[in-house]
Short mmCIF file of C-alpha atoms and ligand atoms in Angstrom, two decimals:
data_model
loop_
_atom_site.label_atom_id
_atom_site.label_comp_id
_atom_site.label_asym_id
_atom_site.label_seq_id
_atom_site.Cartn_x
_atom_site.Cartn_y
_atom_site.Cartn_z
CA MET S 1259 0.00 0.00 0.00
CA ARG S 1260 2.84 2.38 0.96
CA SER S 1261 4.47 2.02 -2.45
CA ASP S 1262 1.09 2.24 -4.20
CA VAL S 1263 0.48 5.64 -2.64
CA LEU S 1264 3.99 6.85 -3.46
CA ASN S 1265 3.65 5.61 -7.03
CA LEU S 1266 0.32 7.35 -7.54
CA ALA S 1267 1.92 10.62 -6.43
CA ALA S 1268 5.04 10.01 -8.51
CA GLN S 1269 2.91 9.42 -11.61
CA ARG S 1270 1.87 13.06 -11.31
CA ASN S 1271 5.40 14.21 -10.47
CA MET S 1272 4.51 14.85 -6.84
CA PHE S 1273 6.33 13.62 -3.75
CA LEU S 1274 5.04 13.08 -0.22
CA SER S 1275 6.88 13.93 2.98
CA PRO S 1276 7.07 11.00 5.47
CA GLU S 1277 4.51 12.70 7.78
CA ALA S 1278 2.12 13.32 4.89
CA LEU S 1279 2.47 9.71 3.84
CA GLU S 1280 1.60 8.48 7.35
CA ILE S 1281 -1.58 10.56 7.40
CA VAL S 1282 -2.59 9.20 4.00
CA LEU S 1283 -1.92 5.62 5.10
CA SER S 1284 -4.06 6.05 8.21
CA ASP S 1285 -7.12 6.56 6.01
CA PRO S 1286 -9.20 3.39 5.42
CA GLU S 1287 -8.94 4.01 1.65
CA PRO S 1288 -5.42 5.39 1.13
CA ARG S 1289 -5.51 5.10 -2.66
CA MET S 1290 -8.74 7.01 -3.03
CA PHE S 1291 -7.56 9.52 -0.42
CA ILE S 1292 -4.30 10.27 -2.19
CA ASN S 1293 -6.10 10.56 -5.52
CA ASN S 1294 -8.46 13.10 -4.02
CA ILE S 1295 -5.57 15.09 -2.57
CA LEU S 1296 -3.67 14.94 -5.84
CA SER S 1297 -6.71 16.18 -7.76
CA ALA S 1298 -7.30 19.01 -5.33
CA ILE S 1299 -3.73 20.25 -5.01
CA SER S 1300 -2.23 22.71 -7.49
CA LYS S 1301 -0.43 21.15 -10.43
CA ASN S 1302 2.60 23.33 -9.63
CA THR S 1303 3.10 21.65 -6.28
CA MET S 1304 5.91 19.14 -6.29
CA PHE S 1305 6.29 18.32 -2.61
CA ILE S 1306 3.26 17.52 -0.47
CA GLY S 1307 3.89 18.07 3.23
CA LYS S 1308 1.91 17.34 6.36
CA ASP S 1309 0.38 20.85 6.28
CA ASP S 1310 -0.91 20.33 2.74
CA VAL S 1311 -2.72 17.15 3.79
CA LEU S 1312 -4.09 18.68 6.98
CA GLY S 1313 -5.18 21.78 5.08
CA PHE S 1314 -6.93 19.56 2.59
CA LEU S 1315 -8.62 17.64 5.41
CA SER S 1316 -9.78 20.68 7.34
CA GLY S 1317 -11.26 22.34 4.28
CA ASN S 1318 -12.80 19.29 2.75
CA THR S 1319 -14.91 16.59 4.26
CA GLU S 1320 -15.58 13.78 1.81
CA LYS S 1321 -18.93 15.30 0.89
CA GLU S 1322 -17.56 18.74 0.40
CA LEU S 1323 -14.76 17.39 -1.71
CA ARG S 1324 -17.28 16.34 -4.32
CA THR S 1325 -18.62 19.87 -4.49
CA VAL S 1326 -15.11 21.32 -4.47
CA ALA S 1327 -14.18 19.18 -7.44
CA PRO S 1328 -16.95 19.95 -9.94
CA LYS S 1329 -14.92 18.44 -12.76
CA ASN S 1330 -15.96 15.10 -11.30
CA LYS S 1331 -19.59 16.15 -11.58
CA ARG S 1332 -19.26 16.32 -15.32
CA GLN S 1333 -21.59 15.04 -17.98
CA PRO S 1334 -22.08 11.28 -18.05
CA ASP S 1335 -19.02 9.69 -19.62
CA ILE S 1336 -20.27 6.50 -21.20
CA SER S 1337 -19.90 5.09 -24.69
CA ILE S 1338 -20.11 1.82 -26.58
CA ILE S 1339 -16.64 0.64 -27.57
CA PRO S 1340 -16.60 0.80 -31.40
CA GLY S 1341 -17.02 -2.55 -33.14
CA THR S 1342 -18.54 -4.35 -30.13
CA ASP S 1343 -22.26 -3.76 -30.78
CA VAL S 1344 -23.90 -5.78 -33.59
CA THR S 1345 -26.96 -3.51 -33.81
CA GLY S 1346 -27.36 -2.39 -37.43
CA GLU S 1347 -24.20 -4.29 -38.40
CA SER S 1348 -25.66 -7.78 -38.82
CA MET S 1349 -24.60 -9.18 -42.19
CA CYS S 1350 -25.28 -12.87 -41.94
CA GLU S 1351 -27.79 -14.89 -43.91
CA GLY S 1352 -26.99 -18.18 -42.17
CA LYS S 1353 -25.51 -19.90 -45.24
CA VAL S 1354 -22.96 -22.70 -44.80
CA ASP S 1355 -20.33 -20.40 -46.19
CA ASP S 1356 -21.19 -17.79 -43.54
CA PHE S 1357 -20.44 -20.33 -40.82
CA SER S 1358 -17.04 -21.23 -42.18
CA LYS S 1359 -16.16 -17.53 -42.41
CA TYR S 1360 -17.47 -16.98 -38.89
CA PHE S 1361 -15.32 -19.74 -37.42
CA MET S 1362 -12.34 -18.53 -39.42
CA ASN S 1363 -12.79 -15.08 -37.92
CA ARG S 1364 -12.95 -16.59 -34.42
CA TYR S 1365 -9.85 -18.69 -35.08
CA ASN S 1366 -7.86 -15.74 -36.42
CA ALA S 1367 -8.86 -13.44 -33.56
CA LEU S 1368 -7.91 -15.96 -30.88
CA ARG S 1369 -4.76 -17.09 -32.71
CA ASP S 1370 -3.57 -13.48 -32.71
CA ILE S 1371 -4.03 -13.29 -28.93
CA LEU S 1372 -2.27 -16.63 -28.41
CA LYS S 1373 0.58 -15.73 -30.76
CA ARG S 1374 1.50 -12.79 -28.55
CA LYS S 1375 2.17 -15.32 -25.79
CA THR S 1376 3.72 -18.19 -27.68
CA GLY S 1377 5.10 -16.91 -30.97
CA ALA S 1378 4.09 -18.13 -34.41
CA PRO S 1379 2.63 -21.65 -34.60
CA VAL S 1380 3.47 -24.40 -37.10
CA PRO S 1381 0.63 -24.89 -39.64
CA ILE S 1382 -1.16 -28.11 -38.73
CA GLU S 1383 -0.71 -29.63 -42.20
CA ARG S 1384 3.06 -29.69 -41.56
CA VAL S 1385 2.87 -31.52 -38.24
CA ARG S 1386 3.16 -34.96 -39.87
CA SER S 1387 6.49 -34.13 -41.49
CA MET S 1388 8.10 -32.79 -38.32
CA ASP S 1389 10.43 -34.86 -36.18
CA ARG S 1390 10.72 -32.47 -33.25
CA GLU S 1391 8.47 -30.81 -30.71
CA VAL S 1392 6.12 -28.33 -32.37
CA HIS S 1393 3.74 -25.63 -31.28
CA ILE S 1394 0.35 -25.41 -32.99
CA ILE S 1395 -2.77 -23.30 -32.51
CA GLY S 1396 -6.01 -25.05 -33.34
CA MET S 1397 -9.75 -25.01 -32.83
CA VAL S 1398 -10.94 -28.06 -30.89
CA SER S 1399 -13.31 -30.06 -33.11
CA GLU S 1400 -13.53 -33.30 -31.07
CA THR S 1401 -12.65 -34.50 -27.60
CA SER S 1402 -12.89 -38.02 -26.20
CA VAL S 1403 -11.41 -40.26 -23.53
CA THR S 1404 -9.68 -43.50 -24.53
CA LYS S 1405 -10.34 -46.74 -22.69
CA ASN S 1406 -6.92 -46.31 -21.03
CA GLY S 1407 -7.88 -42.92 -19.61
CA HIS S 1408 -5.93 -40.71 -22.03
CA ARG S 1409 -7.66 -37.83 -23.73
CA MET S 1410 -7.84 -37.45 -27.48
CA LEU S 1411 -8.37 -34.13 -29.21
CA ARG S 1412 -8.80 -33.15 -32.82
CA LEU S 1413 -7.48 -29.70 -33.64
CA GLU S 1414 -8.01 -27.70 -36.80
CA ASP S 1415 -6.51 -24.62 -38.37
CA ASP S 1416 -6.84 -23.14 -41.85
CA SER S 1417 -4.31 -25.64 -43.25
CA GLY S 1418 -5.73 -28.93 -41.93
CA SER S 1419 -6.45 -30.98 -38.84
CA CYS S 1420 -4.56 -33.36 -36.57
CA LYS S 1421 -5.05 -35.55 -33.55
CA ALA S 1422 -3.39 -34.87 -30.22
CA ILE S 1423 -3.26 -37.03 -27.13
CA ILE S 1424 -3.02 -35.90 -23.52
CA LEU S 1425 -1.58 -38.82 -21.59
CA LYS S 1426 -3.32 -39.72 -18.36
CA ASP S 1427 -0.26 -38.81 -16.28
CA SER S 1428 0.02 -35.36 -17.90
CA PRO S 1429 -0.61 -32.34 -15.63
CA HIS S 1430 -3.15 -31.25 -18.26
CA ILE S 1431 -5.26 -34.41 -18.07
CA ASN S 1432 -7.99 -32.64 -16.06
CA ASP S 1433 -7.94 -29.36 -17.98
CA ILE S 1434 -11.36 -28.23 -19.10
CA ILE S 1435 -11.37 -28.45 -22.89
CA VAL S 1436 -14.57 -27.66 -24.76
CA ASN S 1437 -15.56 -27.93 -28.40
CA ASP S 1438 -14.83 -25.00 -30.69
CA GLU S 1439 -12.46 -23.24 -28.32
CA VAL S 1440 -9.06 -22.21 -29.67
CA ILE S 1441 -6.01 -23.48 -27.81
CA GLY S 1442 -2.27 -23.54 -28.21
CA LEU S 1443 -0.67 -26.96 -27.93
CA THR S 1444 2.97 -27.96 -27.74
CA GLY S 1445 3.72 -31.58 -28.45
CA SER S 1446 5.94 -34.14 -30.15
CA PRO S 1447 4.72 -36.19 -33.11
CA THR S 1448 4.49 -39.95 -32.56
CA ARG S 1449 6.89 -42.06 -34.67
CA ASP S 1450 4.23 -42.80 -37.26
CA GLY S 1451 3.32 -39.09 -37.40
CA MET S 1452 -0.33 -39.86 -36.71
CA MET S 1453 -0.72 -37.62 -33.69
CA LEU S 1454 0.94 -35.20 -31.30
CA VAL S 1455 1.67 -36.15 -27.71
CA ALA S 1456 0.82 -32.98 -25.82
CA SER S 1457 3.28 -31.55 -23.31
CA GLU S 1458 1.68 -28.16 -22.90
CA ILE S 1459 -1.79 -26.66 -23.37
CA ILE S 1460 -1.85 -22.87 -23.61
CA ARG S 1461 -4.92 -20.67 -23.32
CA PRO S 1462 -5.30 -17.11 -24.59
CA GLY S 1463 -6.02 -15.98 -21.00
CA VAL S 1464 -6.16 -12.46 -19.59
CA PRO S 1465 -3.17 -10.61 -18.19
CA SER S 1466 -3.30 -10.04 -14.44
CA GLU S 1467 -3.35 -6.31 -13.78
CA ARG S 1468 -3.99 -4.20 -10.74
CA TRP S 1469 -7.03 -1.91 -10.67
CA GLU S 1470 -5.29 1.42 -11.08
CA PRO S 1471 -7.28 3.97 -9.02
CA SER S 1472 -8.56 6.99 -10.94
CA ASP S 1473 -10.08 10.29 -9.88
CA SER S 1474 -13.58 9.13 -10.85
CA VAL S 1475 -15.99 9.43 -7.96
CA ALA S 1476 -18.87 7.72 -9.78
CA SER S 1477 -20.29 4.22 -9.31
CA VAL S 1478 -22.00 1.80 -11.66
CA ALA S 1479 -24.71 -0.61 -10.50
CA PHE S 1480 -26.19 -3.71 -12.12
CA LEU S 1481 -29.73 -5.08 -12.13
CA SER S 1482 -30.12 -8.24 -14.16
CA ASP S 1483 -33.06 -10.47 -15.04
CA ILE S 1484 -35.89 -8.20 -13.95
CA HIS S 1485 -38.51 -10.37 -15.72
CA VAL S 1486 -41.29 -7.78 -15.68
CA GLY S 1487 -44.57 -9.46 -16.63
CA SER S 1488 -43.93 -12.62 -14.62
CA HIS S 1489 -46.08 -13.53 -11.60
CA THR S 1490 -42.86 -13.99 -9.71
CA PHE S 1491 -41.49 -10.48 -10.44
CA LEU S 1492 -40.59 -9.08 -7.00
CA GLU S 1493 -42.33 -5.74 -7.21
CA THR S 1494 -42.05 -4.81 -3.53
CA ARG S 1495 -38.30 -5.39 -3.46
CA TRP S 1496 -37.88 -3.57 -6.77
CA LYS S 1497 -39.77 -0.57 -5.38
CA SER S 1498 -37.66 -0.44 -2.23
CA MET S 1499 -34.54 -0.52 -4.41
CA ALA S 1500 -35.88 2.36 -6.56
CA LYS S 1501 -36.69 4.33 -3.41
CA TRP S 1502 -33.18 3.73 -2.08
CA LEU S 1503 -31.76 5.03 -5.38
CA ARG S 1504 -33.91 8.16 -5.15
CA GLU S 1505 -32.58 8.79 -1.64
CA ASN S 1506 -28.93 7.88 -2.13
CA ALA S 1507 -27.82 7.74 -5.76
CA LYS S 1508 -27.12 11.44 -6.15
CA SER S 1509 -25.08 11.87 -2.97
CA MET S 1510 -22.99 8.76 -3.61
CA ASP S 1511 -22.52 9.54 -7.33
CA LEU S 1512 -24.19 6.37 -8.47
CA ASP S 1513 -24.49 7.60 -12.04
CA TYR S 1514 -24.75 4.46 -14.17
CA LEU S 1515 -27.04 1.46 -14.13
CA ILE S 1516 -26.66 -1.56 -16.38
CA LEU S 1517 -29.48 -4.05 -17.04
CA PRO S 1518 -27.84 -7.19 -18.51
CA GLY S 1519 -30.87 -8.79 -20.13
CA ASP S 1520 -34.16 -10.61 -19.47
CA VAL S 1521 -35.60 -7.22 -18.60
CA VAL S 1522 -39.08 -8.64 -19.26
CA ASP S 1523 -40.37 -12.22 -19.02
CA GLY S 1524 -41.39 -12.25 -22.71
CA ILE S 1525 -44.00 -14.39 -24.41
CA GLY S 1526 -43.69 -18.01 -25.52
CA ILE S 1527 -40.14 -18.41 -24.23
CA PHE S 1528 -40.82 -21.87 -22.75
CA PRO S 1529 -43.80 -24.27 -22.86
CA GLY S 1530 -46.54 -23.32 -20.42
CA GLN S 1531 -45.11 -19.83 -19.76
CA GLN S 1532 -48.59 -18.36 -20.21
CA GLU S 1533 -49.55 -19.70 -16.77
CA GLU S 1534 -46.74 -17.76 -15.12
CA LEU S 1535 -47.44 -14.36 -16.67
CA SER S 1536 -49.12 -11.42 -14.97
CA ILE S 1537 -48.84 -9.35 -18.19
CA ASP S 1538 -49.36 -11.48 -21.29
CA ASP S 1539 -48.64 -8.81 -23.89
CA ILE S 1540 -45.03 -8.09 -24.83
CA TYR S 1541 -45.67 -4.37 -25.51
CA LYS S 1542 -47.36 -3.98 -22.14
CA GLN S 1543 -44.42 -5.75 -20.45
CA TYR S 1544 -41.92 -3.24 -21.90
CA ASN S 1545 -44.33 -0.42 -21.14
CA ARG S 1546 -44.49 -1.44 -17.51
CA LEU S 1547 -40.70 -1.69 -17.37
CA ALA S 1548 -40.44 1.82 -18.84
CA GLU S 1549 -42.75 3.02 -16.05
CA TYR S 1550 -40.61 1.33 -13.39
CA LEU S 1551 -37.48 2.92 -14.84
CA LYS S 1552 -39.08 6.38 -14.63
CA GLU S 1553 -38.98 5.93 -10.84
CA ILE S 1554 -35.20 5.81 -11.01
CA PRO S 1555 -33.50 9.23 -10.70
CA ASP S 1556 -33.03 11.01 -14.03
CA HIS S 1557 -29.32 11.67 -13.55
CA ILE S 1558 -28.62 7.92 -13.79
CA LYS S 1559 -27.67 6.76 -17.26
CA ILE S 1560 -29.30 3.37 -17.82
CA VAL S 1561 -27.97 0.74 -20.24
CA LEU S 1562 -30.52 -1.84 -21.37
CA GLN S 1563 -29.26 -5.00 -23.03
CA PRO S 1564 -31.44 -7.92 -24.23
CA GLY S 1565 -31.34 -11.51 -22.98
CA ASN S 1566 -33.02 -14.72 -24.09
CA HIS S 1567 -36.43 -13.58 -22.75
CA ASP S 1568 -36.37 -10.31 -24.69
CA ALA S 1569 -38.07 -9.47 -27.97
CA VAL S 1570 -35.07 -9.72 -30.29
CA ARG S 1571 -33.59 -12.65 -32.23
CA PRO S 1572 -32.34 -15.35 -29.86
CA ALA S 1573 -29.13 -15.97 -31.83
CA GLU S 1574 -26.08 -14.25 -30.33
CA PRO S 1575 -24.89 -11.60 -30.74
CA GLN S 1576 -28.36 -10.15 -30.13
CA PRO S 1577 -28.99 -6.65 -31.47
CA ALA S 1578 -30.58 -3.96 -29.31
CA LEU S 1579 -34.37 -3.80 -28.95
CA SER S 1580 -36.09 -2.30 -31.97
CA GLU S 1581 -37.71 1.10 -32.08
CA ILE S 1582 -41.25 -0.09 -31.41
CA PHE S 1583 -40.05 -0.86 -27.88
CA THR S 1584 -37.32 1.71 -27.38
CA LYS S 1585 -39.64 4.65 -28.01
CA MET S 1586 -41.44 3.82 -24.75
CA PHE S 1587 -38.33 4.65 -22.72
CA ASP S 1588 -36.96 7.96 -21.45
CA SER S 1589 -33.87 9.46 -23.06
CA ASN S 1590 -31.64 8.42 -20.15
CA VAL S 1591 -32.04 4.76 -21.27
CA MET S 1592 -29.43 3.62 -23.78
CA MET S 1593 -30.13 0.47 -25.82
CA THR S 1594 -27.25 -1.88 -26.62
CA ALA S 1595 -26.60 -5.31 -28.10
CA ASN S 1596 -25.82 -8.48 -26.15
CA PRO S 1597 -22.89 -8.79 -25.63
CA VAL S 1598 -21.38 -5.33 -25.68
CA GLN S 1599 -18.32 -3.56 -24.32
CA LEU S 1600 -18.78 -0.15 -22.74
CA ASN S 1601 -16.37 2.53 -21.72
CA ILE S 1602 -17.52 4.27 -18.56
CA GLU S 1603 -15.22 6.95 -17.15
CA GLY S 1604 -12.20 5.17 -18.55
CA ARG S 1605 -13.16 1.66 -17.39
CA THR S 1606 -13.95 -1.15 -19.83
CA ILE S 1607 -17.10 -3.04 -18.96
CA LEU S 1608 -17.98 -6.27 -20.73
CA THR S 1609 -21.63 -7.08 -20.27
CA TYR S 1610 -23.14 -10.35 -21.50
CA HIS S 1611 -26.51 -11.80 -20.57
CA GLY S 1612 -24.99 -15.24 -20.05
CA ARG S 1613 -27.10 -17.71 -22.00
CA SER S 1614 -24.03 -19.83 -22.74
CA ILE S 1615 -23.67 -20.63 -19.04
CA ASP S 1616 -26.32 -23.30 -19.77
CA ASP S 1617 -23.93 -24.92 -22.23
CA TRP S 1618 -20.90 -24.66 -19.96
CA VAL S 1619 -22.79 -26.29 -17.10
CA ALA S 1620 -24.20 -29.02 -19.37
CA SER S 1621 -20.78 -29.78 -20.90
CA VAL S 1622 -18.40 -29.53 -17.95
CA GLN S 1623 -19.13 -31.59 -14.90
CA ARG S 1624 -17.37 -29.40 -12.38
CA LEU S 1625 -19.19 -26.21 -13.44
CA THR S 1626 -22.56 -25.54 -11.79
CA TYR S 1627 -25.40 -23.02 -11.82
CA GLU S 1628 -24.57 -22.26 -8.20
CA ASP S 1629 -21.19 -20.82 -9.18
CA PRO S 1630 -21.60 -18.67 -12.31
CA VAL S 1631 -18.40 -16.78 -11.51
CA ALA S 1632 -16.38 -19.98 -12.06
CA VAL S 1633 -17.90 -20.17 -15.55
CA MET S 1634 -16.99 -16.54 -16.19
CA LYS S 1635 -13.35 -17.35 -15.42
CA GLU S 1636 -13.42 -20.14 -18.02
CA MET S 1637 -14.79 -17.62 -20.54
CA LEU S 1638 -11.99 -15.16 -19.77
CA ASP S 1639 -9.31 -17.87 -19.98
CA ARG S 1640 -10.58 -18.74 -23.47
CA ARG S 1641 -11.28 -15.12 -24.41
CA HIS S 1642 -14.68 -16.30 -25.61
CA LEU S 1643 -18.18 -15.98 -24.14
CA ALA S 1644 -19.81 -18.92 -25.90
CA PRO S 1645 -17.36 -21.20 -27.69
CA MET S 1646 -19.55 -24.31 -27.95
CA TYR S 1647 -21.52 -24.36 -31.18
CA GLY S 1648 -24.73 -26.34 -31.64
CA LEU S 1649 -25.95 -26.46 -28.05
CA LYS S 1650 -28.59 -24.20 -26.42
CA THR S 1651 -26.90 -20.92 -27.31
CA ALA S 1652 -27.70 -20.19 -30.94
CA LEU S 1653 -24.85 -18.35 -32.63
CA ALA S 1654 -25.41 -16.09 -35.63
CA PRO S 1655 -22.58 -16.46 -38.17
CA GLU S 1656 -21.65 -12.80 -38.39
CA LYS S 1657 -18.60 -11.78 -40.40
CA LYS S 1658 -16.93 -11.01 -37.11
CA ASP S 1659 -17.21 -13.05 -33.90
CA TYR S 1660 -18.67 -10.58 -31.41
CA LEU S 1661 -18.37 -13.19 -28.65
CA VAL S 1662 -14.58 -13.04 -28.69
CA ILE S 1663 -13.30 -11.10 -25.67
CA ASP S 1664 -10.82 -9.04 -27.66
CA LYS S 1665 -10.14 -6.48 -24.93
CA ARG S 1666 -9.33 -7.17 -21.29
CA PRO S 1667 -12.29 -5.75 -19.33
CA ASP S 1668 -12.05 -4.03 -15.94
CA ILE S 1669 -15.53 -5.26 -15.05
CA PHE S 1670 -17.22 -8.36 -16.51
CA VAL S 1671 -20.89 -8.89 -15.75
CA THR S 1672 -23.37 -11.63 -16.58
CA GLY S 1673 -26.93 -12.48 -15.57
CA HIS S 1674 -29.20 -15.28 -16.77
CA VAL S 1675 -28.65 -17.77 -13.94
CA HIS S 1676 -30.28 -15.52 -11.31
CA GLY S 1677 -27.37 -15.86 -8.88
CA ALA S 1678 -25.65 -12.99 -7.09
CA ALA S 1679 -21.89 -13.10 -6.63
CA THR S 1680 -18.73 -11.11 -7.08
CA GLU S 1681 -15.10 -12.02 -7.18
CA GLU S 1682 -11.87 -10.52 -8.38
CA TYR S 1683 -10.04 -12.52 -11.05
CA ARG S 1684 -6.66 -11.34 -12.33
CA GLY S 1685 -7.68 -7.82 -11.30
CA ILE S 1686 -11.02 -7.99 -13.14
CA ARG S 1687 -14.25 -7.44 -11.17
CA LEU S 1688 -16.52 -10.38 -12.02
CA ILE S 1689 -20.20 -9.93 -11.26
CA ALA S 1690 -23.19 -12.25 -11.42
CA ALA S 1691 -25.92 -9.62 -11.31
CA SER S 1692 -28.80 -11.30 -9.42
CA THR S 1693 -32.46 -11.08 -10.50
CA TRP S 1694 -35.74 -9.43 -9.51
CA GLN S 1695 -37.72 -12.62 -10.00
CA ASP S 1696 -38.55 -15.08 -7.23
CA GLN S 1697 -38.06 -18.82 -7.63
CA THR S 1698 -39.99 -20.05 -10.67
CA GLU S 1699 -41.80 -23.40 -11.08
CA PHE S 1700 -38.99 -24.57 -13.35
CA GLN S 1701 -36.35 -23.66 -10.75
CA LYS S 1702 -38.39 -25.36 -8.02
CA MET S 1703 -38.49 -28.52 -10.12
CA HIS S 1704 -34.71 -28.41 -10.52
CA ASN S 1705 -34.13 -27.53 -6.90
CA PHE S 1706 -32.45 -24.27 -7.80
CA ASN S 1707 -32.55 -21.36 -5.38
CA PRO S 1708 -32.08 -17.96 -7.01
CA GLN S 1709 -30.53 -15.01 -5.15
CA PRO S 1710 -32.92 -12.17 -6.01
CA GLY S 1711 -32.99 -8.53 -4.98
CA VAL S 1712 -29.25 -7.82 -4.93
CA MET S 1713 -27.72 -4.79 -6.62
CA PRO S 1714 -23.94 -5.06 -7.15
CA ILE S 1715 -22.25 -1.63 -7.17
CA VAL S 1716 -18.71 -0.93 -8.39
CA HIS S 1717 -16.91 2.33 -7.62
CA LEU S 1718 -15.26 3.38 -10.87
CA GLY S 1719 -12.41 5.17 -9.13
CA THR S 1720 -11.36 2.61 -6.54
CA GLY S 1721 -12.89 -0.60 -7.94
CA LYS S 1722 -14.50 -1.29 -4.59
CA THR S 1723 -17.45 -3.63 -5.13
CA THR S 1724 -20.43 -3.93 -2.81
CA MET S 1725 -23.48 -6.15 -3.00
CA LYS S 1726 -26.48 -4.14 -1.80
CA GLY S 1727 -29.40 -6.34 -0.84
CA PHE S 1728 -33.10 -5.34 -0.86
FE1 LIG W 404 -33.51 -14.67 -16.54
FE1 LIG W 405 -31.79 -15.54 -19.35
#
């Protein structure tokens, strides 16, 4: 912490006296404290002494500081990162050729990320003629377990395909490997050249980086899976949350709210849904949601993203809601695709409804609905939100694979499974953003207990994450 504080000052060419440093370190949030001091102090100051810090403290309580620093009370600073929102960009017709181009785009994007770690791979067609250890990058097209307990993979690149074996005593024998993910593999060809014996499996991964504090004083909150129109929508808890926002959002600079999909329950999403609806008209469902959102303070910029219950195509990436729905909402509501990457006050936020979690849980024994954050880590390791093709998550063969995680996010949020959790992974804030729907009949049948009524909040300056329950 001591060196963090000194570094933050040094980055702005300022230096702290030992006494000033001690005062800063005695604060419960030294990083935020020093950032506030640094923002408040004249740019011409090079040495910050005890008197500077005390002067700052006496003249500025935390509340006053916000009014003293009006530059932090600026206009909302939120934008969609270019190239990450499919709305209006969809080009696919679903032809066979579109799919091969789509997978080629995925392969190339992930190979480029892997290459930065491992160097250039050997084209797979040349593996047979090699008599030394080689490194390849391939898309997994088959996995199986032999009767002796080894694992067999088939890997493909644009030149061809090959088999690889992970021996049962390899440290990689229990690695999670799913279809259509792109991996790096180092291995030696067998004598007959028929396959590679794997010694190393390399994933694209995300670099581990510290959350660098900034002078932002704003926070972003998340409300997933609202399911307006369902009998089990928790209206009383929703209303107490909206009331809390009206009373607190302004003073705590909670300026952004993201809704990661399933904002309404929809119509005809699953057999027998009719019985569970309190509003059985899709327009009226969105209308009611628009009314609920009007009860949220106007200064909050709201991002609304669709999920699998919303009135857009189910195939991912899903474009934003169309105008017949969006015109019901106030101008502080911004419509985006699913997934999308946002830039809010300098932080990158990847928000994805999370439909593919169904496929991860169905395909990998050790992943469960109870621990969505573990699934999110697998997505980050593979730099892909929904690698498995042909399961529950329909994928639209766009020219570009919008489900590739091409940029390391600062915050990664999903919904869909109705769980509430947060964890830090390699410096990234992972968030499973709860729900505003009580346990459904389907969940009862499967013995699944949702965690409704929780609003995760992330401070954009410090990265501090809190789970506010209602
Ligand atoms: Fe949902
Ligand atoms: Fe969902």
